[in-house]
CSV table of C-alpha atoms in Angstrom, one decimal:
chain,number,residue,atom,x,y,z
A,27,UNK,CA,113.8,207.0,50.2
A,28,UNK,CA,110.1,207.2,49.4
A,29,UNK,CA,109.0,208.0,45.9
A,30,UNK,CA,105.9,210.0,45.4
A,31,UNK,CA,103.4,208.1,43.2
A,32,UNK,CA,103.1,211.1,40.9
A,33,UNK,CA,106.8,210.4,40.0
A,34,UNK,CA,105.7,207.1,38.5
A,35,UNK,CA,103.3,208.1,35.6
A,36,UNK,CA,101.2,205.7,33.7
A,37,UNK,CA,103.3,204.6,30.7
A,38,UNK,CA,100.5,202.8,28.8
A,39,UNK,CA,100.1,205.6,26.3
A,40,UNK,CA,103.7,205.8,25.3
A,41,UNK,CA,104.4,205.5,21.5
A,42,UNK,CA,107.8,205.8,19.9
A,43,UNK,CA,108.6,206.1,16.2
A,44,UNK,CA,111.7,206.5,14.1
A,45,UNK,CA,114.4,204.6,12.2
A,46,UNK,CA,111.8,202.6,10.2
A,47,UNK,CA,110.0,201.4,13.4
A,48,UNK,CA,107.0,202.0,15.5
A,49,UNK,CA,106.9,201.0,19.2
A,50,UNK,CA,103.8,200.6,21.2
A,51,UNK,CA,102.8,198.8,24.4
A,52,UNK,CA,101.7,195.1,23.9
A,53,UNK,CA,97.9,194.5,24.1
A,54,UNK,CA,96.9,191.4,26.2
A,55,UNK,CA,93.4,191.6,24.6
A,56,UNK,CA,94.8,191.3,21.1
A,57,UNK,CA,95.0,187.8,19.7
A,58,UNK,CA,97.7,188.8,17.3
A,59,UNK,CA,99.8,190.3,20.1
A,60,UNK,CA,99.4,187.2,22.2
A,61,UNK,CA,100.4,184.9,19.3
A,62,UNK,CA,103.5,187.0,18.6
A,63,UNK,CA,104.5,187.1,22.3
A,64,UNK,CA,104.1,183.3,22.6
A,65,UNK,CA,106.1,182.8,19.4
A,66,UNK,CA,108.9,185.0,20.6
A,67,UNK,CA,109.2,183.4,24.0
A,68,UNK,CA,109.1,179.9,22.7
A,69,UNK,CA,111.6,180.5,19.9
A,70,UNK,CA,114.6,178.2,20.2
A,71,UNK,CA,117.1,181.1,19.9
A,72,UNK,CA,115.3,183.1,22.6
A,73,UNK,CA,115.3,180.0,24.8
A,74,UNK,CA,119.1,179.5,24.2
A,75,UNK,CA,119.8,182.8,26.0
A,76,UNK,CA,116.8,183.5,28.2
A,77,UNK,CA,114.9,181.7,30.9
A,78,UNK,CA,111.9,183.7,32.1
A,79,UNK,CA,111.0,183.5,35.7
A,80,UNK,CA,107.6,182.1,34.8
A,81,UNK,CA,107.4,179.8,31.8
A,82,UNK,CA,105.3,180.9,28.9
A,83,UNK,CA,104.3,177.8,26.8
A,84,UNK,CA,100.7,178.4,25.7
A,85,UNK,CA,98.3,181.2,24.8
A,86,UNK,CA,96.8,181.4,28.2
A,87,UNK,CA,100.2,181.9,29.8
A,88,UNK,CA,101.2,184.4,27.1
A,89,UNK,CA,98.1,186.4,27.7
A,90,UNK,CA,98.6,186.4,31.5
A,91,UNK,CA,102.2,187.4,31.0
A,92,UNK,CA,101.1,190.4,28.9
A,93,UNK,CA,98.4,191.3,31.4
A,94,UNK,CA,101.1,191.5,34.2
A,95,UNK,CA,103.3,193.7,32.0
A,96,UNK,CA,100.3,195.9,31.2
A,97,UNK,CA,99.8,196.4,34.9
A,98,UNK,CA,103.4,197.4,35.5
A,99,UNK,CA,103.2,199.8,32.6
A,100,UNK,CA,100.1,201.4,34.1
A,101,UNK,CA,101.8,201.9,37.5
A,102,UNK,CA,105.0,203.3,35.8
A,103,UNK,CA,107.4,200.6,37.0
A,104,UNK,CA,108.0,199.1,33.6
A,105,UNK,CA,107.1,199.4,30.0
A,106,UNK,CA,107.1,196.7,27.3
A,107,UNK,CA,107.0,197.8,23.6
A,108,UNK,CA,106.0,195.7,20.6
A,109,UNK,CA,108.4,196.6,17.8
A,110,UNK,CA,106.6,197.0,14.5
A,111,UNK,CA,107.8,197.8,11.0
A,112,UNK,CA,106.7,201.4,10.3
A,113,UNK,CA,105.5,200.7,6.8
A,114,UNK,CA,103.9,197.3,6.9
A,115,UNK,CA,102.9,197.2,10.6
A,116,UNK,CA,104.4,193.7,10.9
A,117,UNK,CA,105.4,192.7,14.4
A,118,UNK,CA,109.2,192.3,14.6
A,119,UNK,CA,110.0,191.8,18.2
A,120,UNK,CA,110.0,193.3,21.7
A,121,UNK,CA,111.9,195.8,23.8
A,122,UNK,CA,111.2,196.9,27.3
A,123,UNK,CA,112.4,198.9,30.2
A,124,UNK,CA,111.9,197.0,33.4
A,125,UNK,CA,112.6,197.7,37.1
A,126,UNK,CA,112.3,201.5,36.6
A,127,UNK,CA,113.8,202.9,39.7
A,128,UNK,CA,112.8,206.6,39.9
A,129,UNK,CA,114.7,207.3,43.1
A,130,UNK,CA,117.9,206.3,41.4
A,131,UNK,CA,117.0,207.4,37.9
A,132,UNK,CA,117.7,204.0,36.5
A,133,UNK,CA,116.1,201.2,34.5
A,134,UNK,CA,117.0,197.8,33.0
A,135,UNK,CA,116.4,197.2,29.3
A,136,UNK,CA,115.9,194.0,27.4
A,137,UNK,CA,114.9,193.0,23.8
A,138,UNK,CA,114.3,190.1,21.4
A,139,UNK,CA,113.6,189.9,17.7
A,140,UNK,CA,111.4,187.3,15.9
A,141,UNK,CA,113.3,184.9,13.6
A,142,UNK,CA,112.0,186.4,10.3
A,143,UNK,CA,113.2,189.9,11.3
A,144,UNK,CA,116.7,189.1,12.4
A,145,UNK,CA,119.7,190.5,10.6
A,146,UNK,CA,117.9,193.8,9.8
A,147,UNK,CA,119.2,195.9,12.7
A,148,UNK,CA,115.8,195.8,14.4
A,149,UNK,CA,117.2,195.5,18.0
A,150,UNK,CA,119.8,198.1,17.4
A,151,UNK,CA,117.3,200.6,16.0
A,152,UNK,CA,114.7,199.9,18.7
A,153,UNK,CA,117.3,200.2,21.5
A,154,UNK,CA,118.5,203.5,20.2
A,155,UNK,CA,114.9,204.8,20.3
A,156,UNK,CA,114.2,203.6,23.8
A,157,UNK,CA,117.6,204.8,25.1
A,158,UNK,CA,116.9,208.4,23.9
A,159,UNK,CA,113.4,208.3,25.3
A,160,UNK,CA,114.6,206.9,28.6
A,161,UNK,CA,117.2,209.6,29.0
A,162,UNK,CA,115.5,212.6,27.5
A,163,UNK,CA,111.8,212.0,28.1
A,164,UNK,CA,111.7,209.8,31.1
A,165,UNK,CA,114.6,211.6,32.7
A,166,UNK,CA,116.6,208.5,33.7
A,167,UNK,CA,120.3,208.9,34.4
A,168,UNK,CA,121.4,205.3,34.0
A,169,UNK,CA,120.1,202.6,31.6
A,170,UNK,CA,121.4,199.1,32.0
A,171,UNK,CA,121.2,195.9,30.0
A,172,UNK,CA,122.7,192.5,30.4
A,173,UNK,CA,123.0,189.3,28.4
A,174,UNK,CA,124.4,185.8,29.0
A,175,UNK,CA,128.1,185.5,28.3
A,176,UNK,CA,128.5,184.2,24.8
A,177,UNK,CA,125.6,186.1,23.3
A,178,UNK,CA,127.8,188.1,20.9
A,179,UNK,CA,124.8,189.5,18.8
A,180,UNK,CA,123.3,191.2,21.9
A,181,UNK,CA,126.8,192.4,22.9
A,182,UNK,CA,127.2,194.2,19.5
A,183,UNK,CA,123.7,195.7,19.7
A,184,UNK,CA,124.6,197.2,23.1
A,185,UNK,CA,127.9,198.6,22.0
A,186,UNK,CA,126.5,200.1,18.8
A,187,UNK,CA,124.0,202.1,20.9
A,188,UNK,CA,126.7,203.4,23.3
A,189,UNK,CA,126.1,200.9,26.1
A,190,UNK,CA,129.5,200.4,27.5
A,191,UNK,CA,130.7,197.0,28.8
A,192,UNK,CA,131.2,197.3,32.5
A,193,UNK,CA,132.0,193.8,33.6
A,194,UNK,CA,130.9,190.2,34.2
A,195,UNK,CA,128.2,189.4,36.7
A,196,UNK,CA,128.9,186.0,38.0
A,197,UNK,CA,126.0,183.5,38.2
A,198,UNK,CA,123.4,186.2,37.7
A,199,UNK,CA,121.1,184.6,35.1
A,200,UNK,CA,119.5,181.2,34.7
A,201,UNK,CA,121.1,178.5,32.6
A,202,UNK,CA,119.1,177.8,29.4
A,203,UNK,CA,115.9,176.0,30.3
A,204,UNK,CA,116.8,175.7,34.0
A,205,UNK,CA,115.8,177.6,37.2
A,206,UNK,CA,118.2,175.7,39.5
A,207,UNK,CA,121.5,176.6,37.8
A,208,UNK,CA,123.1,179.8,36.9
A,209,UNK,CA,125.5,181.3,34.4
A,210,UNK,CA,127.5,184.6,34.0
A,211,UNK,CA,126.2,187.7,32.2
A,212,UNK,CA,127.8,190.7,30.8
A,213,UNK,CA,126.7,194.1,32.1
A,214,UNK,CA,126.4,197.1,29.8
A,215,UNK,CA,125.2,200.6,30.7
A,216,UNK,CA,124.7,204.0,29.2
A,217,UNK,CA,124.5,207.2,31.2
A,218,UNK,CA,122.6,210.3,30.2
A,219,UNK,CA,126.0,212.2,30.4
A,220,UNK,CA,127.7,209.7,28.0
A,221,UNK,CA,128.4,211.0,24.5
A,222,UNK,CA,126.0,209.7,21.9
A,223,UNK,CA,127.3,207.3,19.3
A,224,UNK,CA,128.7,209.2,16.3
A,225,UNK,CA,126.1,207.6,14.0
A,226,UNK,CA,122.8,206.5,15.5
A,227,UNK,CA,121.4,203.4,13.5
A,228,UNK,CA,118.9,204.2,10.8
A,229,UNK,CA,116.6,202.0,8.9
A,230,UNK,CA,118.5,199.7,6.5
């Protein structure tokens, strides 16, 4: 099936707000954004559960990584949001919708939170905002997310936002710090037709 380019709008102008958060695309020309991106991707807890396809170990690699994401945001195939505190403006983490498949009405979500912002419901609140936007504004039918088996925090975030556990994907993600070995991941998904959680997460 061929997808008309008009069905893949530029997502660079998307801004979301609510639940004590503001979400906006990362800016590769912002020194502060580059520093936060680098800090997030080199954090030991992030590295414990995630191994990016391309390593990001310095500012140049971080800036290049954000430029690639900005390009995908412009062509409508992906969107990467910086999560900021609504009052202070402090950067708290990242959430993104990657592999947006318009023909199937589907996308894959992922998120991480900086060390100083953990334990405050940031990922849960951000995921609830992006899920609603994905279903109601972007018109997607299925939103997926996955995490390495054992990452219980991410599992709880998914379930709080109505992403049902659908099974274990064998050998589907890299082992920590390796690109020659694999580990299992849990798959969660939420459909536009699923009932919304009884209580969407609010700001603490």
